[in-house]
Short mmCIF file of C-alpha atoms in Angstrom, two decimals:
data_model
loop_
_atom_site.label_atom_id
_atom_site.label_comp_id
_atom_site.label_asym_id
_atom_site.label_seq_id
_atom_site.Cartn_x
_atom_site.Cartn_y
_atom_site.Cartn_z
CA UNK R 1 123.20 98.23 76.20
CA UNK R 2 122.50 101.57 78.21
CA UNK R 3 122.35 104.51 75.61
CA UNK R 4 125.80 105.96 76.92
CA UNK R 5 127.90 103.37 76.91
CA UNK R 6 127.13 102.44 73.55
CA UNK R 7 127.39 106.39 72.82
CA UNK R 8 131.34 105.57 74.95
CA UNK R 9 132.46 102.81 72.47
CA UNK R 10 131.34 104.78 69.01
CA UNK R 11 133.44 106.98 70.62
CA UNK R 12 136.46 105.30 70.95
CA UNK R 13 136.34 103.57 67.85
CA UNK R 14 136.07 107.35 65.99
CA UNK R 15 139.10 108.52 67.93
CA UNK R 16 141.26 105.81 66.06
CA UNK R 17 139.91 107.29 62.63
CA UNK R 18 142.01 110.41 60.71
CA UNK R 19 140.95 113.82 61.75
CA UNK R 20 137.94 114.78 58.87
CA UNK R 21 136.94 111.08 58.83
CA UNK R 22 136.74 111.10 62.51
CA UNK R 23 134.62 113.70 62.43
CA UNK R 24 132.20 112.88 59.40
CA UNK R 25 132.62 109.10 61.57
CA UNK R 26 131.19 110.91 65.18
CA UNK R 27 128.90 113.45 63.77
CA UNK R 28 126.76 110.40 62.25
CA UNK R 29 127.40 108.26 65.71
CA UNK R 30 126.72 111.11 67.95
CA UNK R 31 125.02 113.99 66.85
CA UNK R 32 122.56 113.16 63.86
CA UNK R 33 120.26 111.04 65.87
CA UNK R 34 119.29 114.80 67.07
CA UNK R 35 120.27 117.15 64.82
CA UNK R 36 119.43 115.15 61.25
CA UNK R 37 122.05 113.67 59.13
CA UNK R 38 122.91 117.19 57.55
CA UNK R 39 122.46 119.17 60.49
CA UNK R 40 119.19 120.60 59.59
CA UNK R 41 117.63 119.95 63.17
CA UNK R 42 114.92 118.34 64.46
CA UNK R 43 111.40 120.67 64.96
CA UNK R 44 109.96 117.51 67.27
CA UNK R 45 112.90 117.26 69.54
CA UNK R 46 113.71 120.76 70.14
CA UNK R 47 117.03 120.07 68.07
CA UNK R 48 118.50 123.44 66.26
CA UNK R 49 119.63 123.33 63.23
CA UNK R 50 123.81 123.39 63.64
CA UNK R 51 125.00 122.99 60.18
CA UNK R 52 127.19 125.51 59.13
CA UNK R 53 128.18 127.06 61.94
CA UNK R 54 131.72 127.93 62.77
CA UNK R 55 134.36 125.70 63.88
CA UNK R 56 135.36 128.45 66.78
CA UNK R 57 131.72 128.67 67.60
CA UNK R 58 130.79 125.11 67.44
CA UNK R 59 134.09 124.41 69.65
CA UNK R 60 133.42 126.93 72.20
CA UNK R 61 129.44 125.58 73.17
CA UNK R 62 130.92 122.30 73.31
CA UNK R 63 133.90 123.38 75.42
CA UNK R 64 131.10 125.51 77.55
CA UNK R 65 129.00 121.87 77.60
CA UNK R 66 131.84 120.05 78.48
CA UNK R 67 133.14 122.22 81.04
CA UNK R 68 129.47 122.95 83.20
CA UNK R 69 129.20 126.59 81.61
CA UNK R 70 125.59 125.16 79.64
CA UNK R 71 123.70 122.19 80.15
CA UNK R 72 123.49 122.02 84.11
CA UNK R 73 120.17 123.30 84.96
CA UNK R 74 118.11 119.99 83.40
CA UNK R 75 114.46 121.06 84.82
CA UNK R 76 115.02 124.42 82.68
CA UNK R 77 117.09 123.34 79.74
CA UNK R 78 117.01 119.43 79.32
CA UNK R 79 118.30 119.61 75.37
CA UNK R 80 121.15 121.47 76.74
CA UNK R 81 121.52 118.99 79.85
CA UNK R 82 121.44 115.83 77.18
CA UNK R 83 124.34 118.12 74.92
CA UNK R 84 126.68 118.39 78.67
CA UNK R 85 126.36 115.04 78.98
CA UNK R 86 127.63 114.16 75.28
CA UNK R 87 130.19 116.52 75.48
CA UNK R 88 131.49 115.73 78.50
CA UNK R 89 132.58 111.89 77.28
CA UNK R 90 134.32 113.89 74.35
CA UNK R 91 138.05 114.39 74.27
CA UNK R 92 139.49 117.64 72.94
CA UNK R 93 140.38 116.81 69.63
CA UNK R 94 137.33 114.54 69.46
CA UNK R 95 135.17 117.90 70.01
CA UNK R 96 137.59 120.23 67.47
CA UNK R 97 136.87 116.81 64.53
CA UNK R 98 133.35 117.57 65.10
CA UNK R 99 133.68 121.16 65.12
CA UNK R 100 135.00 120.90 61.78
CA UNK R 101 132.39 118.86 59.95
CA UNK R 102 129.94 120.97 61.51
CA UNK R 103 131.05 124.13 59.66
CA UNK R 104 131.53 121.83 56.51
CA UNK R 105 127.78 120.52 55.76
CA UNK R 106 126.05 123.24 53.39
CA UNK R 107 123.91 125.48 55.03
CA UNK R 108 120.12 124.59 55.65
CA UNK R 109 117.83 127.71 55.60
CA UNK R 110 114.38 127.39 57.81
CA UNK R 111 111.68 125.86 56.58
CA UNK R 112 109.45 128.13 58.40
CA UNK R 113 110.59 131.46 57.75
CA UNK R 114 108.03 133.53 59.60
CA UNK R 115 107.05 133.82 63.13
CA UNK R 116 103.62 134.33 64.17
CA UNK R 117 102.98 137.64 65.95
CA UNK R 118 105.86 139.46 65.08
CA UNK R 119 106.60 142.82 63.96
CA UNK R 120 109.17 142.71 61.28
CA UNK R 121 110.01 146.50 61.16
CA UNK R 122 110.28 146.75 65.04
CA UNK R 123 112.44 143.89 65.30
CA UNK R 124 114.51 145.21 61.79
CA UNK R 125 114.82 148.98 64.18
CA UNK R 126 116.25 147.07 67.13
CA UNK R 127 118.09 144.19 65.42
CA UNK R 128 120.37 148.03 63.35
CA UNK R 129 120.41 149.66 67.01
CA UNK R 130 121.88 146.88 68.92
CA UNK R 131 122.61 143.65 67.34
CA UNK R 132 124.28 144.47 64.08
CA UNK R 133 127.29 145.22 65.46
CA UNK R 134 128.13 141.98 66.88
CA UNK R 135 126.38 139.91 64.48
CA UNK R 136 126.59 142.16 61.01
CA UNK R 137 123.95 143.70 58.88
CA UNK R 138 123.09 139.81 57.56
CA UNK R 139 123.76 138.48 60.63
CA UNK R 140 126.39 136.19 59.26
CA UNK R 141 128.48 136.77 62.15
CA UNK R 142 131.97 137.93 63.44
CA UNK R 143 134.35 135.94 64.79
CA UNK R 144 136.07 139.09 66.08
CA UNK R 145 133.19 139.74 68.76
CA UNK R 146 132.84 136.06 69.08
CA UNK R 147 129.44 136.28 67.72
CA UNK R 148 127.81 133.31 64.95
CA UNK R 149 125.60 133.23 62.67
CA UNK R 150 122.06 133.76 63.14
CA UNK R 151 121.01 132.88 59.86
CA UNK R 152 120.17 129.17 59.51
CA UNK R 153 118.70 128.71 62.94
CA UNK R 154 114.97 128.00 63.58
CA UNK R 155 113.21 131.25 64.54
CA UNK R 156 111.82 129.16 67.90
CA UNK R 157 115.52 128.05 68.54
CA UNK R 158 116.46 131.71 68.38
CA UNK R 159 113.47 132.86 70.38
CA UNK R 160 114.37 130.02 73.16
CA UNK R 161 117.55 131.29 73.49
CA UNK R 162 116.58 134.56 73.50
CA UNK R 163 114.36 133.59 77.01
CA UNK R 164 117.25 131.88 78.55
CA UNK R 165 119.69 134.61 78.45
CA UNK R 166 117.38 136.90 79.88
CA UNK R 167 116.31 134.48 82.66
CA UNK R 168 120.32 133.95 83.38
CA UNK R 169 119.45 130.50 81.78
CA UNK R 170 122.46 130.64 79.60
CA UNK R 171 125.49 133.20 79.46
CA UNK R 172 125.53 133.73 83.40
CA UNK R 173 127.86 130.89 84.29
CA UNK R 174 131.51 131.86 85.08
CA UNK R 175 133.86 131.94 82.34
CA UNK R 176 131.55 132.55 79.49
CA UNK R 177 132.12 136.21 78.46
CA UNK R 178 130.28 135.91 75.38
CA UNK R 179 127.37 134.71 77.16
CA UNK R 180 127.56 137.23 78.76
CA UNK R 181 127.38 140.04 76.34
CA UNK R 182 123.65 138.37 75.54
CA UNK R 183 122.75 138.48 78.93
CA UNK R 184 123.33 142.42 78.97
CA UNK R 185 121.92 142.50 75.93
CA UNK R 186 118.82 140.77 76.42
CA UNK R 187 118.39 142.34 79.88
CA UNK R 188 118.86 146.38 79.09
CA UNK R 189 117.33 146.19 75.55
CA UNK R 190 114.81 143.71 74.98
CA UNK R 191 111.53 144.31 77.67
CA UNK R 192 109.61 141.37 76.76
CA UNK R 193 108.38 138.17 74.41
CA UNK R 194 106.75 140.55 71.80
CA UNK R 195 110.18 142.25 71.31
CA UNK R 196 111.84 138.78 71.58
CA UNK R 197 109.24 138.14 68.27
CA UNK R 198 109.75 140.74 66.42
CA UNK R 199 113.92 140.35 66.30
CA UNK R 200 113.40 136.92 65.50
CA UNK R 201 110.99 137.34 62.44
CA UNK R 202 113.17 140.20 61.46
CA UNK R 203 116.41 137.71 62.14
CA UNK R 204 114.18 134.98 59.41
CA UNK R 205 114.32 137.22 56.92
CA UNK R 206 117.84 137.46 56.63
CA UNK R 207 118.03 133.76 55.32
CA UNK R 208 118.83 133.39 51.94
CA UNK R 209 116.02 131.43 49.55
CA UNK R 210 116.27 128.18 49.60
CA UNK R 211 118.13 125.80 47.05
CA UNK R 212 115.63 124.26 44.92
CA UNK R 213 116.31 121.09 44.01
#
């Protein structure tokens, strides 16, 4: 059975399911093949780490998937082209369920908590100048500015990101106004990869240790 029609009918079946078992029911159908049963992410597939984020953030980059904003530019971005085409067979309430037991599963700090090449204090100087403001001094984010969590995601996830909203990759698309704050950003304040690496290792640090077992 092709991969997306079978994707289709796990769908439908979880739409008949309560709210929080609907979306325990299609984060297991849909999204763990990717992004590991508790969201941790998947270093092989290019898969970020999701778990914990906010419902309102989680909703809005499937809304922006769903709705062409991310994901259209496959040669460029073809995890983000495989999310549009998920979120596109999603209904609304389908996407808010999933939203939901997103922000729900317990945070999952980095395993790698370094990144090679970076300068730490440069990226802690820039990270107080321009990103704090929007993202807070642990970068646990602001729903106010619309801006998430930075803690918890890979430091190559962040780094990729990074690259695409400075190559109008992602946050240049009509409609997403909080893309497009990063594309500003990214453009006027960060010149290159180096300073792209040293916000990112800076960024790792912020991650709390992890739990030990």
């Amino acid at each position: 059975m092709p991969r997306f029609l079978t994707l289709f009918l796990l769908i439908s079946l979880a739409l008949r399911c309560p709210a929080e078992e609907m979306g325990a029911q299609l984060f297991q159908t849909v999204c763990a093949a990717c992004h590991g049963p508790k969201g941790e992410g998947k270093d092989d597939l290019k898969t970020p780490s999701i778990a914990n984020l906010p419902e309102w953030y989680v909703l809005r980059q499937l809304t922006n998937f769903h709705e062409g904003r991310r994901g259209e530019n496959g040669q460029v971005d073809p995890q983000g082209a495989l999310m549009a085409a998920i979120a596109k067979t999603l209904k609304p309430e389908q996407m808010t369920a999933v939203a939901n037991h997103v922000q729900s599963l317990a945070l999952v700090v980095p395993k790698e908590r370094t990144l090679e090449g970076a300068q730490v204090q440069a990226g802690q100087e820039l990270f107080y100048e321009r990103c704090m403001e929007c993202h807070r001094y642990n970068a646990s984010g602001e729903q106010l500015f619309g801006s998430p969590p930075l803690v918890g995601r890979q430091g190559w996830y962040l780094l990729a990101q990074l690259k695409k909203f400075k190559s109008l990759h992602r946050g240049n698309a009509k409609g997403d106004d909080k893309g497009a704050k990063m594309v500003m950003m990214t453009t006027l304040f960060i010149e290159d990869e180096q300073v792209m690496k040293n916000l990112v290792g800076y960024i790792l640090t912020l991650n709390p240790e992890p739990v030990k077992p």
